[in-house]
Structure formats: structure tokens, C-alpha cells
mmCIF file of C-alpha atoms and ligand atoms in Angstrom:
data_model
loop_
_atom_site.group_PDB
_atom_site.id
_atom_site.type_symbol
_atom_site.label_atom_id
_atom_site.label_comp_id
_atom_site.label_asym_id
_atom_site.label_seq_id
_atom_site.Cartn_x
_atom_site.Cartn_y
_atom_site.Cartn_z
ATOM 1 C CA MET Y 1 -88.715 -30.425 96.057
ATOM 2 C CA ASN Y 2 -88.697 -30.942 99.729
ATOM 3 C CA HIS Y 3 -85.592 -30.175 101.256
ATOM 4 C CA HIS Y 4 -83.925 -28.940 104.694
ATOM 5 C CA ILE Y 5 -80.678 -27.214 105.335
ATOM 6 C CA GLU Y 6 -77.953 -28.674 107.418
ATOM 7 C CA VAL Y 7 -75.360 -26.510 108.939
ATOM 8 C CA LEU Y 8 -71.937 -27.058 107.376
ATOM 9 C CA LEU Y 9 -69.971 -24.223 108.644
ATOM 10 C CA SER Y 10 -71.221 -22.303 111.469
ATOM 11 C CA GLU Y 11 -71.428 -18.384 111.724
ATOM 12 C CA GLU Y 12 -68.560 -18.432 114.252
ATOM 13 C CA GLU Y 13 -66.350 -20.216 111.942
ATOM 14 C CA VAL Y 14 -67.047 -18.273 108.873
ATOM 15 C CA ASP Y 15 -66.546 -15.053 110.989
ATOM 16 C CA ARG Y 16 -63.204 -16.372 112.177
ATOM 17 C CA ARG Y 17 -61.880 -17.139 108.888
ATOM 18 C CA ILE Y 18 -63.068 -14.005 107.294
ATOM 19 C CA ASN Y 19 -60.992 -12.226 110.024
ATOM 20 C CA GLU Y 20 -57.829 -14.151 108.980
ATOM 21 C CA ILE Y 21 -58.424 -13.441 105.266
ATOM 22 C CA GLY Y 22 -58.806 -9.692 106.022
ATOM 23 C CA GLU Y 23 -55.718 -9.727 108.060
ATOM 24 C CA GLN Y 24 -53.733 -11.421 105.267
ATOM 25 C CA ILE Y 25 -54.961 -9.010 102.614
ATOM 26 C CA THR Y 26 -54.185 -6.120 104.927
ATOM 27 C CA LYS Y 27 -50.665 -7.451 104.983
ATOM 28 C CA ASP Y 28 -50.316 -8.329 101.247
ATOM 29 C CA TYR Y 29 -51.680 -4.928 100.204
ATOM 30 C CA GLU Y 30 -49.561 -2.711 102.398
ATOM 31 C CA GLY Y 31 -48.968 0.828 101.150
ATOM 32 C CA LYS Y 32 -51.665 0.210 98.533
ATOM 33 C CA THR Y 33 -55.516 0.717 97.942
ATOM 34 C CA VAL Y 34 -57.231 -2.530 97.261
ATOM 35 C CA HIS Y 35 -59.880 -2.442 94.682
ATOM 36 C CA LEU Y 36 -62.493 -5.062 95.581
ATOM 37 C CA LEU Y 37 -64.721 -6.458 92.878
ATOM 38 C CA CYS Y 38 -67.887 -7.914 93.908
ATOM 39 C CA VAL Y 39 -69.641 -10.466 91.706
ATOM 40 C CA LEU Y 40 -73.298 -10.228 92.157
ATOM 41 C CA LYS Y 41 -75.133 -11.139 93.878
ATOM 42 C CA GLY Y 42 -73.519 -14.162 95.616
ATOM 43 C CA GLY Y 43 -70.317 -12.364 96.474
ATOM 44 C CA SER Y 44 -72.078 -9.354 98.229
ATOM 45 C CA PHE Y 45 -72.332 -10.750 101.700
ATOM 46 C CA PHE Y 46 -68.936 -12.038 101.691
ATOM 47 C CA MET Y 47 -67.327 -8.682 100.407
ATOM 48 C CA CYS Y 48 -69.092 -6.552 102.990
ATOM 49 C CA GLU Y 49 -67.791 -8.666 105.698
ATOM 50 C CA LEU Y 50 -64.367 -9.028 104.385
ATOM 51 C CA ALA Y 51 -64.182 -5.321 103.463
ATOM 52 C CA LYS Y 52 -64.673 -4.258 107.204
ATOM 53 C CA ARG Y 53 -61.948 -6.368 108.087
ATOM 54 C CA ILE Y 54 -59.137 -4.979 105.868
ATOM 55 C CA SER Y 55 -57.249 -1.805 107.163
ATOM 56 C CA VAL Y 56 -55.378 -0.660 104.002
ATOM 57 C CA PRO Y 57 -57.821 1.951 102.007
ATOM 58 C CA VAL Y 58 -60.459 -0.032 100.043
ATOM 59 C CA SER Y 59 -62.690 0.962 97.256
ATOM 60 C CA LEU Y 60 -65.469 -1.088 95.716
ATOM 61 C CA ASP Y 61 -66.998 -1.883 92.521
ATOM 62 C CA PHE Y 62 -69.612 -4.400 91.477
ATOM 63 C CA MET Y 63 -70.546 -6.500 88.312
ATOM 64 C CA SER Y 64 -72.956 -9.059 87.542
ATOM 65 C CA VAL Y 65 -72.744 -11.936 85.140
ATOM 66 C CA SER Y 66 -75.028 -14.585 83.973
ATOM 67 C CA SER Y 67 -74.934 -17.750 81.928
ATOM 68 C CA TYR Y 68 -75.077 -17.210 78.209
ATOM 69 C CA GLY Y 69 -77.833 -19.269 76.741
ATOM 70 C CA LYS Y 70 -77.761 -22.895 76.995
ATOM 71 C CA ASP Y 71 -74.260 -23.518 75.538
ATOM 72 C CA THR Y 72 -72.741 -21.865 78.700
ATOM 73 C CA LYS Y 73 -71.835 -25.193 80.550
ATOM 74 C CA SER Y 74 -69.702 -26.335 77.616
ATOM 75 C CA SER Y 75 -68.572 -23.034 76.145
ATOM 76 C CA GLY Y 76 -67.761 -21.207 79.382
ATOM 77 C CA VAL Y 77 -68.835 -17.928 78.041
ATOM 78 C CA VAL Y 78 -70.812 -15.738 80.470
ATOM 79 C CA LYS Y 79 -72.738 -12.615 79.541
ATOM 80 C CA ILE Y 80 -71.860 -9.490 81.579
ATOM 81 C CA VAL Y 81 -75.307 -8.225 82.997
ATOM 82 C CA LYS Y 82 -73.981 -5.460 84.718
ATOM 83 C CA ASP Y 83 -70.452 -4.073 84.096
ATOM 84 C CA LEU Y 84 -68.161 -2.194 86.448
ATOM 85 C CA ASP Y 85 -68.915 1.595 87.061
ATOM 86 C CA GLU Y 86 -65.324 2.523 86.947
ATOM 87 C CA SER Y 87 -62.192 1.483 84.971
ATOM 88 C CA ILE Y 88 -59.758 -0.732 86.487
ATOM 89 C CA LYS Y 89 -56.759 0.039 84.699
ATOM 90 C CA GLY Y 90 -53.720 0.596 86.982
ATOM 91 C CA LYS Y 91 -55.720 -0.599 90.247
ATOM 92 C CA ASP Y 92 -54.769 -3.470 92.479
ATOM 93 C CA VAL Y 93 -57.997 -5.402 92.032
ATOM 94 C CA LEU Y 94 -59.166 -8.181 94.066
ATOM 95 C CA VAL Y 95 -62.342 -10.171 92.835
ATOM 96 C CA VAL Y 96 -64.578 -11.280 95.425
ATOM 97 C CA GLU Y 97 -66.588 -14.446 94.754
ATOM 98 C CA ASP Y 98 -68.780 -16.777 96.823
ATOM 99 C CA ILE Y 99 -67.738 -20.175 95.134
ATOM 100 C CA VAL Y 100 -65.554 -21.421 92.274
ATOM 101 C CA ASP Y 101 -67.158 -24.692 91.445
ATOM 102 C CA SER Y 102 -66.502 -25.828 87.686
ATOM 103 C CA GLY Y 103 -64.126 -22.695 87.637
ATOM 104 C CA ARG Y 104 -65.863 -21.606 84.061
ATOM 105 C CA THR Y 105 -67.233 -18.353 85.174
ATOM 106 C CA LEU Y 106 -64.234 -17.217 86.954
ATOM 107 C CA SER Y 107 -61.506 -18.419 84.263
ATOM 108 C CA TYR Y 108 -63.760 -16.209 81.819
ATOM 109 C CA LEU Y 109 -64.126 -13.291 84.093
ATOM 110 C CA MET Y 110 -60.527 -13.156 85.080
ATOM 111 C CA GLU Y 111 -59.161 -13.308 81.540
ATOM 112 C CA LEU Y 112 -61.626 -10.494 80.582
ATOM 113 C CA LEU Y 113 -60.507 -8.162 83.660
ATOM 114 C CA ALA Y 114 -56.884 -8.887 82.926
ATOM 115 C CA ALA Y 115 -57.357 -7.467 79.381
ATOM 116 C CA ARG Y 116 -58.478 -4.290 81.060
ATOM 117 C CA GLU Y 117 -54.788 -3.737 82.484
ATOM 118 C CA PRO Y 118 -55.258 -3.609 86.066
ATOM 119 C CA ALA Y 119 -51.858 -3.045 88.137
ATOM 120 C CA SER Y 120 -52.572 -6.428 89.559
ATOM 121 C CA LEU Y 121 -55.512 -9.069 89.503
ATOM 122 C CA ARG Y 122 -56.226 -11.574 92.326
ATOM 123 C CA LEU Y 123 -59.015 -13.970 93.353
ATOM 124 C CA CYS Y 124 -60.690 -14.144 96.829
ATOM 125 C CA THR Y 125 -63.339 -16.979 97.343
ATOM 126 C CA LEU Y 126 -65.177 -17.713 100.250
ATOM 127 C CA LEU Y 127 -65.809 -21.237 99.093
ATOM 128 C CA ASP Y 128 -64.056 -23.788 96.927
ATOM 129 C CA LYS Y 129 -65.361 -27.054 95.395
ATOM 130 C CA PRO Y 130 -61.937 -28.369 94.148
ATOM 131 C CA GLU Y 131 -63.700 -31.721 93.158
ATOM 132 C CA ARG Y 132 -65.965 -30.060 90.729
ATOM 133 C CA ARG Y 133 -63.337 -28.179 88.636
ATOM 134 C CA VAL Y 134 -63.333 -28.284 85.034
ATOM 135 C CA VAL Y 135 -61.404 -25.244 84.095
ATOM 136 C CA ASP Y 136 -58.222 -24.343 85.985
ATOM 137 C CA VAL Y 137 -58.442 -21.094 88.032
ATOM 138 C CA ASN Y 138 -55.656 -19.553 90.194
ATOM 139 C CA VAL Y 139 -57.434 -18.647 93.575
ATOM 140 C CA ASP Y 140 -55.363 -16.483 95.688
ATOM 141 C CA TYR Y 141 -57.434 -16.487 98.793
ATOM 142 C CA THR Y 142 -59.711 -19.253 99.911
ATOM 143 C CA GLY Y 143 -62.033 -19.277 102.885
ATOM 144 C CA PHE Y 144 -62.873 -23.012 103.021
ATOM 145 C CA GLN Y 145 -62.869 -25.944 100.694
ATOM 146 C CA VAL Y 146 -66.215 -27.699 100.632
ATOM 147 C CA PRO Y 147 -67.383 -31.179 99.385
ATOM 148 C CA ASP Y 148 -69.170 -31.735 96.569
ATOM 149 C CA GLU Y 149 -72.785 -30.849 97.920
ATOM 150 C CA PHE Y 150 -75.164 -27.964 96.914
ATOM 151 C CA VAL Y 151 -74.359 -25.243 99.725
ATOM 152 C CA VAL Y 152 -76.188 -22.230 100.503
ATOM 153 C CA GLY Y 153 -76.023 -19.165 102.860
ATOM 154 C CA TYR Y 154 -73.679 -16.104 103.172
ATOM 155 C CA GLY Y 155 -74.833 -15.104 99.601
ATOM 156 C CA LEU Y 156 -75.173 -18.531 98.042
ATOM 157 C CA ASP Y 157 -78.767 -19.399 96.886
ATOM 158 C CA TYR Y 158 -80.877 -22.138 96.090
ATOM 159 C CA ASP Y 159 -83.521 -21.136 93.697
ATOM 160 C CA GLN Y 160 -82.937 -17.383 94.970
ATOM 161 C CA LEU Y 161 -83.481 -18.227 98.739
ATOM 162 C CA TYR Y 162 -81.337 -18.682 101.637
ATOM 163 C CA ARG Y 163 -78.676 -16.041 100.595
ATOM 164 C CA ASN Y 164 -79.237 -14.301 104.043
ATOM 165 C CA LEU Y 165 -78.313 -17.342 106.145
ATOM 166 C CA PRO Y 166 -75.331 -16.088 108.290
ATOM 167 C CA TYR Y 167 -73.736 -19.589 108.144
ATOM 168 C CA ILE Y 168 -73.088 -21.878 105.195
ATOM 169 C CA GLY Y 169 -75.425 -24.839 105.032
ATOM 170 C CA VAL Y 170 -75.969 -27.998 102.752
ATOM 171 C CA VAL Y 171 -79.312 -28.658 101.011
ATOM 172 C CA LYS Y 172 -80.608 -32.024 101.732
ATOM 173 C CA PHE Y 173 -83.215 -33.331 99.593
ATOM 174 C CA ASP Y 174 -85.863 -35.315 101.392
ATOM 175 C CA GLU Y 175 -86.897 -38.654 99.874
ATOM 176 C CA ASP Y 176 -90.399 -39.332 98.875
HETATM 177 P P1 IMP C 1 -68.687 -22.011 88.211
HETATM 178 O O1 IMP C 1 -69.080 -23.591 88.141
HETATM 179 O O2 IMP C 1 -67.346 -22.016 89.009
HETATM 180 O O3 IMP C 1 -68.512 -21.359 87.085
HETATM 181 O O4 IMP C 1 -69.697 -21.505 89.225
HETATM 182 C C1 IMP C 1 -70.738 -20.729 88.837
HETATM 183 C C2 IMP C 1 -71.655 -20.152 89.873
HETATM 184 O O5 IMP C 1 -72.483 -21.312 90.078
HETATM 185 C C3 IMP C 1 -71.022 -19.667 91.199
HETATM 186 O O6 IMP C 1 -70.360 -18.460 91.435
HETATM 187 C C4 IMP C 1 -72.242 -19.897 92.044
HETATM 188 O O7 IMP C 1 -73.179 -18.752 91.968
HETATM 189 C C5 IMP C 1 -73.064 -21.065 91.381
HETATM 190 N N1 IMP C 1 -72.941 -22.304 92.430
HETATM 191 C C6 IMP C 1 -72.053 -23.243 92.226
HETATM 192 N N2 IMP C 1 -72.256 -24.056 93.086
HETATM 193 C C7 IMP C 1 -72.841 -23.634 94.000
HETATM 194 C C8 IMP C 1 -73.469 -24.153 95.186
HETATM 195 O O8 IMP C 1 -73.218 -25.193 95.822
HETATM 196 N N3 IMP C 1 -74.519 -23.477 95.851
HETATM 197 C C9 IMP C 1 -74.877 -22.358 95.172
HETATM 198 N N4 IMP C 1 -74.443 -21.827 94.200
HETATM 199 C C10 IMP C 1 -73.622 -22.579 93.630
HETATM 200 MG MG1 MG C 2 -71.537 -16.507 91.956
#
């Protein structure tokens, strides 16, 4: 469908906010190692930028999840496409996501991770669309709340494109 992208949050705004979150995380995890857990692919751009701005020791791991069949929307069950390389038992885990929308993916994922007995488990998301929430998710760090529109950039895609935009844009569908 014909569309164009309008800037919602500029590169400078996003950059400034990630700096603030990095400083906050540095304070909150003083004396600890924070184990960042990136949810692929969307969380990757945010996690790299965030990790550079945290001054306590950081370790990283990645996981990839996908919708499980057609029922995902209703069941909230997600399939682990790529699991973590290392155990999270006893670690201070901070999950890094691109966006919390309905909350289905994250609520499922957080429960699954909690069962693996980390020392602590928190969630950091670049964007939050609270209007769309269906399942309650406790978000510890939020970059920005965004309106109920389809957003791209900074890891977020539309049909696998636009992840590389250095800003957050809204997809506007052209009429005709
Ligand atoms: P959930 O609805 O909270 O489970 O979100 C699931 C996933 O949908 C997110 O991690 C994103 O990958 C994707 N998603 C939700 N809203 C948007 C959007 O506005 N743009 C791009 N991806 C989105
Ligand atoms: Mg995602």
C-alpha cells in the first residue's frame, strides 16, 4: 500500500531520552552487573544505544520470539524461535524491547523468564502504546508513550523495512 513516513520523535529527542534512561539504570543497578536481554529483532537498535550509556558492568544476551499460529492474538502464546545462550539464574536481568502494544508478548515472556529464577527481572521499553493494552504488563523503564498509530524506526519495522531509521516515524497510508 502507498504510504509515507512522518517524523514523530526526532533522532535528537530519542538520543536524549536514551541518555536519561541509561543514567537511571546506572543508578538503580549500582554495585551490580546488569544482564541486558534483547528481544530480536526490534529491540536490537535500542539495546545497543542503551548499553553504551550504562556505566555499571553490562552483559548481553538475545532471544527471538514469534507468534504461535493463528491463535496468538487471543491466546497470547508466543513461540521461542531463538532461546538465550546463557542461563539467567541469579542474574539481574533487564529485558529490552522496542514497544509494548497489547502487552501479550511481554506478559508471556516475563512469566517465562521469571520461572528461570533470575535475581531480579525488569522491563525496559523504548515505546509504550498504553491505549492498546489488553494484558497488564509492569514496565519499569519507558522511553516514550506514543499514540495508537503504527510506528517505525529505531528497530521497529513495517513489513521488515524502516528498522534502520534513526528516528521514530509514523506510517501514513496515502488515499487512492
Ligand atoms: P504486543 O502486542 O505488545 O504483544 O506487541 C508485539 C509486537 O508487535 C511488538 O514487540 C512489535 O514487534 C510489534 N508492534 C506493535 N506495535 C507496533 C508498531 O506500531 N510498529 C511496529 N511494530 C509494532
Ligand atoms: Mg518486538
